[in-house]
Short mmCIF file of C-alpha atoms in Angstrom, two decimals:
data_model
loop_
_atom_site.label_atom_id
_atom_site.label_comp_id
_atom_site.label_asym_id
_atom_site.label_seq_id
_atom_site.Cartn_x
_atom_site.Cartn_y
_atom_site.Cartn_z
CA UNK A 1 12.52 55.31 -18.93
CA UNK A 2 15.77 55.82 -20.75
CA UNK A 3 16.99 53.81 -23.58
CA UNK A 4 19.02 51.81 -20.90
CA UNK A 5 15.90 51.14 -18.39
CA UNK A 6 17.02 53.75 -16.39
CA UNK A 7 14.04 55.58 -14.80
CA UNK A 8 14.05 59.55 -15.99
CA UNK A 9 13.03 61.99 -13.46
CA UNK A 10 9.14 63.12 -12.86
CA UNK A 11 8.53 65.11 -15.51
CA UNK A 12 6.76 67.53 -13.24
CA UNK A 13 10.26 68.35 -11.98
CA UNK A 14 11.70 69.61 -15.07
CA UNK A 15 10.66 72.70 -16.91
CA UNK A 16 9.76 73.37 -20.69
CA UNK A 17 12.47 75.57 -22.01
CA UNK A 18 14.98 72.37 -20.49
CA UNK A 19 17.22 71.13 -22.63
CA UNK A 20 16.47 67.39 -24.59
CA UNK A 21 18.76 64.63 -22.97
CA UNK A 22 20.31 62.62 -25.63
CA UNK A 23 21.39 58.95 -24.14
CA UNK A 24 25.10 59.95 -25.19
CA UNK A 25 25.10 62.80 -22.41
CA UNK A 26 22.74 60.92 -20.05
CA UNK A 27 25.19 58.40 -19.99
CA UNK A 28 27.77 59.96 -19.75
CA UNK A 29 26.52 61.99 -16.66
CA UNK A 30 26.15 58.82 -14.61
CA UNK A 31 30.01 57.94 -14.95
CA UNK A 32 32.57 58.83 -12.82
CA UNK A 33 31.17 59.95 -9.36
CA UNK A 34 32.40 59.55 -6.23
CA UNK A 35 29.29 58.72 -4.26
CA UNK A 36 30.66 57.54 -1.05
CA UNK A 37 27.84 58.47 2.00
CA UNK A 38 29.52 60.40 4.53
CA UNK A 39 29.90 59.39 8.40
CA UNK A 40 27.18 61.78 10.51
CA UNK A 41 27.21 61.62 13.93
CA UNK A 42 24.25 61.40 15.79
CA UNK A 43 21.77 64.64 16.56
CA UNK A 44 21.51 66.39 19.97
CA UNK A 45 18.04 65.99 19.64
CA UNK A 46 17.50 62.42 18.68
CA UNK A 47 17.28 61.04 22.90
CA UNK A 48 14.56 63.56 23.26
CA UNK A 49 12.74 63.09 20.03
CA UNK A 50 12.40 59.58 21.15
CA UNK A 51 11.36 60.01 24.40
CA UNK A 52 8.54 62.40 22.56
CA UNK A 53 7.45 59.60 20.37
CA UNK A 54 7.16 57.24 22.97
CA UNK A 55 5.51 59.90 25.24
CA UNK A 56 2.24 60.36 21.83
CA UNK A 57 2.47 56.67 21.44
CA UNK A 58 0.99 56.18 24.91
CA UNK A 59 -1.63 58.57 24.48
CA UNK A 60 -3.30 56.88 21.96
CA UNK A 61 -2.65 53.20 22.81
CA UNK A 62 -2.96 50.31 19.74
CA UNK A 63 -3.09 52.98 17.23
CA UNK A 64 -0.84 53.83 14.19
CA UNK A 65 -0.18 57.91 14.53
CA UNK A 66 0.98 59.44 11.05
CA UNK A 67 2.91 62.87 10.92
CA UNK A 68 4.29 64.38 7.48
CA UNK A 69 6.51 66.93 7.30
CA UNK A 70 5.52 68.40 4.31
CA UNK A 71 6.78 69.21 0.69
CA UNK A 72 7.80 72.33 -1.62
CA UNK A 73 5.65 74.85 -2.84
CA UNK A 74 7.12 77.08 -5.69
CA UNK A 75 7.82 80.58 -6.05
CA UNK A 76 7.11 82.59 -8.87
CA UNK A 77 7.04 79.29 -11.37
CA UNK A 78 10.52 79.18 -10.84
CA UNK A 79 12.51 77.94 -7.80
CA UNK A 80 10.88 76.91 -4.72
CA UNK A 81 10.53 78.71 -1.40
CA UNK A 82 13.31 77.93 1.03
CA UNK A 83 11.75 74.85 2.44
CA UNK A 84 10.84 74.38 6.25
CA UNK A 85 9.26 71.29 7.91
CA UNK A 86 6.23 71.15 9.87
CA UNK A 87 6.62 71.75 12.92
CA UNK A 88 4.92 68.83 15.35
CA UNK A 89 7.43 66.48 12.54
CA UNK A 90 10.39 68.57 13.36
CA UNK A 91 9.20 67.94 17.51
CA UNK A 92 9.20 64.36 16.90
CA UNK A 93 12.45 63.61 14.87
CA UNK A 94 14.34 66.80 14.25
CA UNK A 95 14.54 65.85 10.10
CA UNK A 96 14.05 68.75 8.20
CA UNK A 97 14.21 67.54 4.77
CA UNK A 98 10.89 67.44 2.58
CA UNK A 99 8.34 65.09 1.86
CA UNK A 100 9.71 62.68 4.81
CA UNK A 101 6.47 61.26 6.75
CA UNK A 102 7.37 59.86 10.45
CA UNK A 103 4.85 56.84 11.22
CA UNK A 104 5.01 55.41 14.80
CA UNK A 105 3.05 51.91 15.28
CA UNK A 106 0.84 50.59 18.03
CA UNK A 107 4.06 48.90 18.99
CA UNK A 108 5.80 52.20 19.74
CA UNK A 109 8.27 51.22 17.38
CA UNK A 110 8.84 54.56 14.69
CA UNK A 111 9.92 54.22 10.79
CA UNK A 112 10.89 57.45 8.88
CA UNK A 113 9.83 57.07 4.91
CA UNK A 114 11.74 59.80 3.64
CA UNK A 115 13.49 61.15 0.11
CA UNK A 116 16.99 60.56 0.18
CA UNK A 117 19.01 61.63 -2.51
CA UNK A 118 19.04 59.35 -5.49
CA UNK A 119 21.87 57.16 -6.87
CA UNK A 120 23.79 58.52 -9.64
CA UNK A 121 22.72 55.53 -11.82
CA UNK A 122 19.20 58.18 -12.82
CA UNK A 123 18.99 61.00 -14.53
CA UNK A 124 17.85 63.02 -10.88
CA UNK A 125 20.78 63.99 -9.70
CA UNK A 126 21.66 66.50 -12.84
CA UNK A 127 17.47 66.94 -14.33
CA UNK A 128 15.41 67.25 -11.70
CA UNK A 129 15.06 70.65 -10.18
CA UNK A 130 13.77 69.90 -7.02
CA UNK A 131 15.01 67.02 -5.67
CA UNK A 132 18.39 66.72 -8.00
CA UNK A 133 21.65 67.53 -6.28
CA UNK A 134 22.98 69.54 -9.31
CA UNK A 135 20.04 72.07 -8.73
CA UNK A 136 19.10 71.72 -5.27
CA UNK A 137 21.82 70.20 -3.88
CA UNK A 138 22.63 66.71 -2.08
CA UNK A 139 19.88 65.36 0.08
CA UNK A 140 21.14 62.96 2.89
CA UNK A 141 21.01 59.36 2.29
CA UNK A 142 18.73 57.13 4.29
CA UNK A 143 21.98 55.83 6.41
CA UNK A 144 23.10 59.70 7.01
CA UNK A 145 19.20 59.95 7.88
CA UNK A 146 19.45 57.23 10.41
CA UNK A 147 22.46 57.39 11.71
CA UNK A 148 21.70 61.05 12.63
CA UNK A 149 18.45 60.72 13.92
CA UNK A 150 18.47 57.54 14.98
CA UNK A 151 15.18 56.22 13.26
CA UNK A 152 14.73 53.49 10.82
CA UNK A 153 14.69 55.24 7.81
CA UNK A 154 12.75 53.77 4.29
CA UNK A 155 12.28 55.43 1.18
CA UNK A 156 9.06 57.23 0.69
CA UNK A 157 7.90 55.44 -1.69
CA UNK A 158 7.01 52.31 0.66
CA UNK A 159 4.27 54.48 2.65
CA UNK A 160 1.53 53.30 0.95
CA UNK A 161 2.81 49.52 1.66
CA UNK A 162 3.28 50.73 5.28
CA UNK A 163 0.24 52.08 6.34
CA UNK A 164 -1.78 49.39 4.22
CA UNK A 165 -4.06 47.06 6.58
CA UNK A 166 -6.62 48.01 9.12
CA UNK A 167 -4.35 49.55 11.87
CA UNK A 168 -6.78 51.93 13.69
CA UNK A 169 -4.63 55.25 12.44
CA UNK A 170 -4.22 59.07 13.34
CA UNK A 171 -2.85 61.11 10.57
CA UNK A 172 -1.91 65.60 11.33
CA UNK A 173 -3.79 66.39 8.20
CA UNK A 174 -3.72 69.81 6.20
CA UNK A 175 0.04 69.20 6.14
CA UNK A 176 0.58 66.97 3.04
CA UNK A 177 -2.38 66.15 -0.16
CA UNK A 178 -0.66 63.09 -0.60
CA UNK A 179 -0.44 61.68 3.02
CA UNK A 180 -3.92 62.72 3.43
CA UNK A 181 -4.83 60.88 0.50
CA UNK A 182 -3.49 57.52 1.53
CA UNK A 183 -5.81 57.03 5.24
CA UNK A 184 -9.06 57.49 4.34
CA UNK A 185 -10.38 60.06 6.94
CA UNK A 186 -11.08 59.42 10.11
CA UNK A 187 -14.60 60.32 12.31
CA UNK A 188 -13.01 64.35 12.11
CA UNK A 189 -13.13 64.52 15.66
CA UNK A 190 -9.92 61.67 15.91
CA UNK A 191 -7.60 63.31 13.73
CA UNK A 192 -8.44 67.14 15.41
CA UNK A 193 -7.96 65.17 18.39
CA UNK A 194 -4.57 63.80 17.15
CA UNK A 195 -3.28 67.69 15.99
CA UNK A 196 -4.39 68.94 19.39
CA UNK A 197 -2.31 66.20 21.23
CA UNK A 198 0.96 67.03 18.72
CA UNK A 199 0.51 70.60 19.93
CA UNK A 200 -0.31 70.05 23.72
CA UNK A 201 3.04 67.87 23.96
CA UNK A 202 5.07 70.89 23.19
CA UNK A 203 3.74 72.87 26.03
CA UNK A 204 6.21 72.44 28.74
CA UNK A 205 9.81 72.57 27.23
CA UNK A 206 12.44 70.16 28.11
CA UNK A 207 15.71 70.70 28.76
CA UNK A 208 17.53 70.40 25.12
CA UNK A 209 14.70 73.10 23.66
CA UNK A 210 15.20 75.88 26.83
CA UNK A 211 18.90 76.01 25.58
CA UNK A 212 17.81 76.17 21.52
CA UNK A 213 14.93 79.10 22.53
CA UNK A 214 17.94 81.13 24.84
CA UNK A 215 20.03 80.90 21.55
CA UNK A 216 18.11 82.00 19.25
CA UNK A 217 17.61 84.82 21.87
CA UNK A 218 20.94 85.51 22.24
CA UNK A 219 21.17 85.63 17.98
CA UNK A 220 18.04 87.94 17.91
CA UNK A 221 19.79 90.61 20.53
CA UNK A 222 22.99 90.51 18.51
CA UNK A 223 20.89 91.02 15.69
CA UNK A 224 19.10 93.93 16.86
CA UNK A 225 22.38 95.62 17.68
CA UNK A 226 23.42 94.99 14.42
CA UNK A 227 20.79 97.00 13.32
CA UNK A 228 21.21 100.10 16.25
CA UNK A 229 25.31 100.01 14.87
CA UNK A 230 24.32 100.91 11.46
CA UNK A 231 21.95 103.87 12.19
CA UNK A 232 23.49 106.24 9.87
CA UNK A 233 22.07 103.70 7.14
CA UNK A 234 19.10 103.30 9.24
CA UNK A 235 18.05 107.41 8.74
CA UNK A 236 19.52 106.98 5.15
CA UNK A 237 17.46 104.43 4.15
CA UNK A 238 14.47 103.75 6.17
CA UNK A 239 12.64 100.80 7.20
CA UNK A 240 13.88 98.62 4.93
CA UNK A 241 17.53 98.93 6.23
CA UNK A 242 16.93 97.31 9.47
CA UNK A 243 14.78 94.59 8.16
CA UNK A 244 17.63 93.77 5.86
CA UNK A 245 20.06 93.67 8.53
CA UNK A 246 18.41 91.61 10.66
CA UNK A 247 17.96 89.42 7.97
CA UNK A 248 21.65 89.31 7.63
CA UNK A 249 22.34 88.01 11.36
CA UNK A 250 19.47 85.51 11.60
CA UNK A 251 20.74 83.86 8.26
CA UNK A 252 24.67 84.00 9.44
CA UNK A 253 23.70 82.80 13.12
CA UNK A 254 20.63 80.74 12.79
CA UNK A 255 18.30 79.20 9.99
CA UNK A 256 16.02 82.07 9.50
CA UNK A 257 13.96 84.65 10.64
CA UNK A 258 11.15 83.04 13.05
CA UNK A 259 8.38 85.05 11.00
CA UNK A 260 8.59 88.57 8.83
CA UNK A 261 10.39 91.62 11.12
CA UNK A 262 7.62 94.28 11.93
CA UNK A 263 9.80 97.17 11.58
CA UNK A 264 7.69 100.29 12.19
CA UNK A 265 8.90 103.65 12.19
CA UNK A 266 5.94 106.38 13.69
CA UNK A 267 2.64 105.53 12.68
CA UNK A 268 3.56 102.34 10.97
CA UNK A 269 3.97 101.10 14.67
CA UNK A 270 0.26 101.24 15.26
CA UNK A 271 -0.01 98.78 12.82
CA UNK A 272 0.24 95.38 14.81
CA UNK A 273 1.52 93.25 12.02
CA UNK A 274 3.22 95.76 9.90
CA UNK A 275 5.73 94.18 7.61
CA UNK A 276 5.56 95.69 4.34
CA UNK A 277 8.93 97.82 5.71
CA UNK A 278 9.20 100.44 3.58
CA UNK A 279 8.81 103.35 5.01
CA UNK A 280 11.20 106.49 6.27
CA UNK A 281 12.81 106.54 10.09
CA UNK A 282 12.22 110.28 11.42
CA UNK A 283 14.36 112.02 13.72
CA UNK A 284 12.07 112.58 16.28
CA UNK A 285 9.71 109.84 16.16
CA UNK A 286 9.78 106.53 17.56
CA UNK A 287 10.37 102.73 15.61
CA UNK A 288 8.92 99.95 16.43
CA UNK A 289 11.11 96.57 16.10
CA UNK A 290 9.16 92.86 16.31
CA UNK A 291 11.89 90.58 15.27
CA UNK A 292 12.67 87.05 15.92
CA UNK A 293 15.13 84.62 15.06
CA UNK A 294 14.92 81.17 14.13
CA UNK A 295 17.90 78.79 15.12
CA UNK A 296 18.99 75.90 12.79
CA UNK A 297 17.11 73.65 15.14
CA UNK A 298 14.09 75.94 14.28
CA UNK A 299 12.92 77.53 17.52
CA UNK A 300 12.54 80.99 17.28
CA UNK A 301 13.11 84.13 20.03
CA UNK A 302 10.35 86.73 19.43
CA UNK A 303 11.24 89.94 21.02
CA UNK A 304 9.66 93.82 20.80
CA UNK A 305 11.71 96.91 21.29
CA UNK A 306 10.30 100.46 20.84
CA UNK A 307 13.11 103.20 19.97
CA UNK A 308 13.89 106.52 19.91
CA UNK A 309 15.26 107.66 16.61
CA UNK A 310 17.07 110.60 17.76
CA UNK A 311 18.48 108.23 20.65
CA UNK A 312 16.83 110.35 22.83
CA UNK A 313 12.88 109.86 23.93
CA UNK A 314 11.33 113.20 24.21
CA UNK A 315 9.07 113.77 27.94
CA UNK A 316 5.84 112.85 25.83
CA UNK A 317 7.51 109.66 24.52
CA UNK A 318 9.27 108.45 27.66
CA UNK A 319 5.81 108.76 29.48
CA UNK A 320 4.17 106.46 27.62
CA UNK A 321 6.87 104.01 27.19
CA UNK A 322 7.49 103.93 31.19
CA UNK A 323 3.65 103.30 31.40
CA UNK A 324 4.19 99.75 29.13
CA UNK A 325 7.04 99.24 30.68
CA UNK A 326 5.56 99.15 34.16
CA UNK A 327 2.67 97.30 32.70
CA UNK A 328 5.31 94.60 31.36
CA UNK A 329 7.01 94.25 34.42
CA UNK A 330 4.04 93.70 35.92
CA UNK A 331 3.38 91.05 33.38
CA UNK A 332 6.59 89.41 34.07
CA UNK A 333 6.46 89.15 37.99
CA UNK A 334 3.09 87.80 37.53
CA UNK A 335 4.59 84.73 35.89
CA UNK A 336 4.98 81.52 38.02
CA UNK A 337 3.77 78.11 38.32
CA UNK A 338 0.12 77.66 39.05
CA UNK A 339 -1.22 81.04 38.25
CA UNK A 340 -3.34 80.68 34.95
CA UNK A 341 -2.01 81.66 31.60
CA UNK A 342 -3.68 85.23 31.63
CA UNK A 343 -2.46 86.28 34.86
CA UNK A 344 0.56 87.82 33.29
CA UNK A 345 -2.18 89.57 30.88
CA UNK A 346 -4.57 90.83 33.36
CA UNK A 347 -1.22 92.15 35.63
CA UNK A 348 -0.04 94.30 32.69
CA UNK A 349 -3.83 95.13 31.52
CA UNK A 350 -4.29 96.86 34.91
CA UNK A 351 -1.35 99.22 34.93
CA UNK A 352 -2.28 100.19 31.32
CA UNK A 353 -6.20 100.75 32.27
CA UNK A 354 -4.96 103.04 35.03
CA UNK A 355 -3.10 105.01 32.59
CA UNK A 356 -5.04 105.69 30.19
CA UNK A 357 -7.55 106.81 32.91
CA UNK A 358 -4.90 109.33 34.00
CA UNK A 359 -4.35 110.33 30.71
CA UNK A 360 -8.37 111.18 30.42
CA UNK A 361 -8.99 109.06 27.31
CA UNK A 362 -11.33 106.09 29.07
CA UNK A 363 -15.23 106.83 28.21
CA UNK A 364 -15.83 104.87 32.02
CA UNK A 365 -14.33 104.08 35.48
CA UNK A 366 -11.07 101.55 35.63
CA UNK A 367 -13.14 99.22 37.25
CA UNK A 368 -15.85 98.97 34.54
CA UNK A 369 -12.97 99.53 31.81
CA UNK A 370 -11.43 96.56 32.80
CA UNK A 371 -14.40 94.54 33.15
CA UNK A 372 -14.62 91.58 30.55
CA UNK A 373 -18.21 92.64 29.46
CA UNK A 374 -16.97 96.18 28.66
CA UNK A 375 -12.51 96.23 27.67
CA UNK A 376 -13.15 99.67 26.49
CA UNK A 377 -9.35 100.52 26.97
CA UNK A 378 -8.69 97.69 24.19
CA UNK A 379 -9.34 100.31 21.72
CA UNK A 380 -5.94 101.44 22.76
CA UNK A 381 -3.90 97.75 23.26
CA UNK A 382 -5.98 95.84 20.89
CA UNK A 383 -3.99 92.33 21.95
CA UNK A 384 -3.25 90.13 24.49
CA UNK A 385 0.00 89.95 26.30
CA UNK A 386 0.78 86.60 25.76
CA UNK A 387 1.18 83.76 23.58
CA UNK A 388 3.41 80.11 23.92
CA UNK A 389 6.74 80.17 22.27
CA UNK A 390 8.61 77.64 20.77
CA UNK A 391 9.30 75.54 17.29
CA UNK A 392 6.60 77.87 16.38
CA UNK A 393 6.14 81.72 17.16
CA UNK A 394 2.87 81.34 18.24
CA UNK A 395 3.62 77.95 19.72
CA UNK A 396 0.82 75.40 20.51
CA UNK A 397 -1.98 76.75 18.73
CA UNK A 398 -4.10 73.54 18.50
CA UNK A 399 -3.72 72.90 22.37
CA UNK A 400 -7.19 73.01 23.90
CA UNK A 401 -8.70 76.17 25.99
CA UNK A 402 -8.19 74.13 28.93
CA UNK A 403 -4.87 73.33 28.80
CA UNK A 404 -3.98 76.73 27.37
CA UNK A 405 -5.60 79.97 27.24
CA UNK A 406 -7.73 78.35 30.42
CA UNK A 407 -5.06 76.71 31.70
CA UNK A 408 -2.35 76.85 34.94
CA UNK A 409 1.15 77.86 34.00
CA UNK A 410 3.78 74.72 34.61
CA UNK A 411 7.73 74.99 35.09
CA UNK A 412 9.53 74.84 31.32
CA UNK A 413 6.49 76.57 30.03
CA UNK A 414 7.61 79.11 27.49
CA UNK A 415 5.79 82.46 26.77
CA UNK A 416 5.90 85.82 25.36
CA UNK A 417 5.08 88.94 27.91
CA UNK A 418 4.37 92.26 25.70
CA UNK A 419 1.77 94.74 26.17
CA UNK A 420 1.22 97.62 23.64
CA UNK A 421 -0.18 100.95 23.69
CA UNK A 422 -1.24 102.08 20.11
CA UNK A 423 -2.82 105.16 19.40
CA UNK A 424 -3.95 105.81 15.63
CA UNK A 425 -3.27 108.50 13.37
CA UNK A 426 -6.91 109.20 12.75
CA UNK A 427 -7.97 108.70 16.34
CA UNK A 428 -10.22 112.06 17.29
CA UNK A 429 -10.39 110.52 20.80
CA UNK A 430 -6.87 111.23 21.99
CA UNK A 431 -4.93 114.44 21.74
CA UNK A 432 -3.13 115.09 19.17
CA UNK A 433 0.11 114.54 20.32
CA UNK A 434 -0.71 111.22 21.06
CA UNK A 435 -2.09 110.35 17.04
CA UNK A 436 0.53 107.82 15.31
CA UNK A 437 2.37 106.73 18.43
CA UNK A 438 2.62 103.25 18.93
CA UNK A 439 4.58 101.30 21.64
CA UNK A 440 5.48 97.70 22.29
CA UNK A 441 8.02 96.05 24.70
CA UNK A 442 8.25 92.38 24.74
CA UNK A 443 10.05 89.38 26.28
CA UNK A 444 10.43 85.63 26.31
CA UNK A 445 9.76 84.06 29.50
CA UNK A 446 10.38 80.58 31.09
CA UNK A 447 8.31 79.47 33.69
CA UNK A 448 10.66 78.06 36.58
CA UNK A 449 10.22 76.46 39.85
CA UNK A 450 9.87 79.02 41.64
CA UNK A 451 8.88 82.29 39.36
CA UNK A 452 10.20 83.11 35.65
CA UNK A 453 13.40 84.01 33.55
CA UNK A 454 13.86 86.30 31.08
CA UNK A 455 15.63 84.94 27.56
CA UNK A 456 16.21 87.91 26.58
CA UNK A 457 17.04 89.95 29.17
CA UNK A 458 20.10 90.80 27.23
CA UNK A 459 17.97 93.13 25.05
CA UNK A 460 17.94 96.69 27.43
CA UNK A 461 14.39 97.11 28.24
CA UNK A 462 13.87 100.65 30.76
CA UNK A 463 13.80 104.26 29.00
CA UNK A 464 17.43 104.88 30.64
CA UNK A 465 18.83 101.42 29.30
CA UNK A 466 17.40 101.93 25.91
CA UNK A 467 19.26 105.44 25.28
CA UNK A 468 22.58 104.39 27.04
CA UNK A 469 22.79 101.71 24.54
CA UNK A 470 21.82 103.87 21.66
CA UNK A 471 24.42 105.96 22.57
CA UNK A 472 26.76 103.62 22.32
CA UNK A 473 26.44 103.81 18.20
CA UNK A 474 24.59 107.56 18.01
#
């Protein structure tokens, strides 16, 4: 406390080498502020995060259902990392400040115990580093809170009070220590059934989150442009050049990048996940680009182009990429309603299995190739074609086989479509024009009524398309 009673900030908040805080200048900093809260109108997303809570509520009747959103964790013992809230609390309320927990009752009714900003009558606002508004700048109040989201809103601190008693109580754990630490766990199976409800709701889009996923598509093929306008820089500097451009768009557009760009140039694209970036783009070869970016509501596009760096693909090259491109179109058209969430996989697997037949390279016939005791040819796509898309990149993921992976495709389903062919530098099996060429093409797809729609169609996808528009900035 200070001298006055006032309460100092955590002390885990402030750093050694800070300077001491005589009362004279902690006084002093708590005079003089205007502190007025401002007027906030009220989210897009708040009639639809309601109609979510209501929609859990009834699926586990007479029970209290706990979801966190999460807290900081720090970066190189200095500042944090940029902060972004988890993503089944983000579903359910669209708040995206820290260390808010959303807590809906057996009554349906919902309560948001959140960190507002403090009052200027503490030392927080100008000591502590992460929550102070003179280092981290102004929280929202709990009005602006409620007012915008349209939840009662109640200052963190009160959880413990409000999920006190014997209330029969789901919590998403692994998201916060502390939340975790005030239920005391469940049978395991209640709260694994709890995460795999959160992630099963998000399955079929509604109608606010189709037009948040078609912008951030719409960002993301801006954003690659970007990066095809400045290709003088790209062959100057390499890799990192179009991550950082990207970067550039997704941050000027939208929130953030939906996950870390995979920008491989020649063999670098054989690596599925490769984002260390720092490698050189080489006339001649092909680049890989896996970028995605997150709008400020937080869902993310995630789209795959495969270029040529001369602007030109050479016969070899434009082969293989009109092989996965037939394979994705194949893919897409197998999208619709009622077909099962791999169709669009097998569809795509078969045109690529018949390929690499007529290329010579399978050890066995098509038919046992393809077979799901054998998937020989995987040596060559490694991954599936799909995976839901949404506040997440890999949307979903605690959604059971059944309704998933096992599952029928429903209308305002959202998923990716993007089969690979990736042949390794050090692979003795192909020829050796083939070593270090690695291809990807990839889409986000709605399910509709009566087939699909592509997001980001606006991204050109055939081997003619793809050079016209290079040519454009060549």
């Amino acid at each position: 406390m200070t001298e006055n009673g006032a309460p100092t900030p955590a002390d885990d908040h402030t750093e050694s080498h800070d300077q001491t805080v005589p009362e004279a200048w902690s006084a002093f900093m708590r005079e003089g502020w205007d502190d007025r809260e401002a007027e906030v109108p009220e989210h897009p997303i708040t009639p639809w995060a309601a109609a979510r809570r209501e929609r859990l509520s009834g699926i586990f009747p007479g029970e209290r259902l706990v979801v966190p959103a999460g807290t900081y964790k720090v970066r190189a013992n200095d500042t944090d990392y940029r902060f972004r809230a988890d993503t089944a609390h983000v579903h359910l309320t669209g708040n995206q400040t820290s260390d808010a927990v959303v807590v809906i009752e057996p009554d349906g009714t919902s309560v948001l115990y959140a960190r507002p900003r403090s009052g200027r009558d503490t030392d927080e606002f100008f000591r502590d580093r992460q929550y102070g508004a003179l280092w981290a700048g102004a929280r929202p109040s709990a009005r602006e809170l409620s007012d915008s989201l349209g939840i009662e809103v109640r200052h963190v601190d009160q959880l413990e009070s409000g999920l006190a008693g014997n209330t029969p109580t789901r919590v998403l754990r692994g998201v916060s220590a502390d939340v975790d630490k005030l239920v005391a766990p469940a049978e395991s199976s209640r709260d694994a059934e709890f995460a795999k409800a959160l992630s099963e709701l998000r399955l079929i889009k509604d109608e606010w989150e189709l037009g948040e996923l078609k912008e951030a598509c719409d960002i993301t093929v801006r954003g690659f442009t970007d990066a095809v306008s400045e290709w003088d820089q790209v062959l100057k500097h390499g890799e990192r050049w179009i991550e950082g451009t990207f970067f550039r768009r997704a941050r000027a557009e939208g929130n953030d990048l939906g996950y870390d760009s995979i920008v491989g140039g020649g063999a670098h694209a054989t690596t599925l996940h490769w984002i260390d970036n720092d490698g050189p783009i080489v006339p001649g070869e092909l680049v890989l680009l896996d970028m995605g970016v997150e709008g400020h509501n937080l869902y993310t596009a995630d789209i795959t182009r495969t270029l040529p760096i001369s602007g030109k693909f050479t016969p070899l090259q434009r082969n293989l990429y009109e092989l996965v491109y037939k394979a994705q179109q194949a893919g897409i058209e197998a999208i619709r309603p009622g077909v099962t969430f791999r169709a669009g996989h097998f569809a795509a697997m078969e045109i690529l299995a018949h390929g690499l037949d007529d290329l010579g390279l399978l050890p066995v016939s098509v038919d046992e190739a393809l077979s799901e005791d054998n998937k020989t040819y995987s040596r060559w796509t490694l991954h599936g074609v799909s995976h839901m898309l949404g506040l997440d990149v890999h949307d979903c993921a605690s959604a059971s086989k059944e309704t998933y992976i096992e599952g029928p495709l429903q209308e305002g389903m959202v998923l990716t479509v993007e089969p690979g062919l990736y042949f390794q530098k050090e692979d003795k099996l192909v020829p050796e024009e083939l070593r270090g060429i690695g291809i990807r093409i990839e889409d986000d797809i709605v399910v509709t009524k009566d087939g699909s729609v592509n997001l980001s169609k606006g991204l050109p996808r055939t081997a003619d398309d793809v050079e016209a528009w290079m040519g454009q900035y060549l």
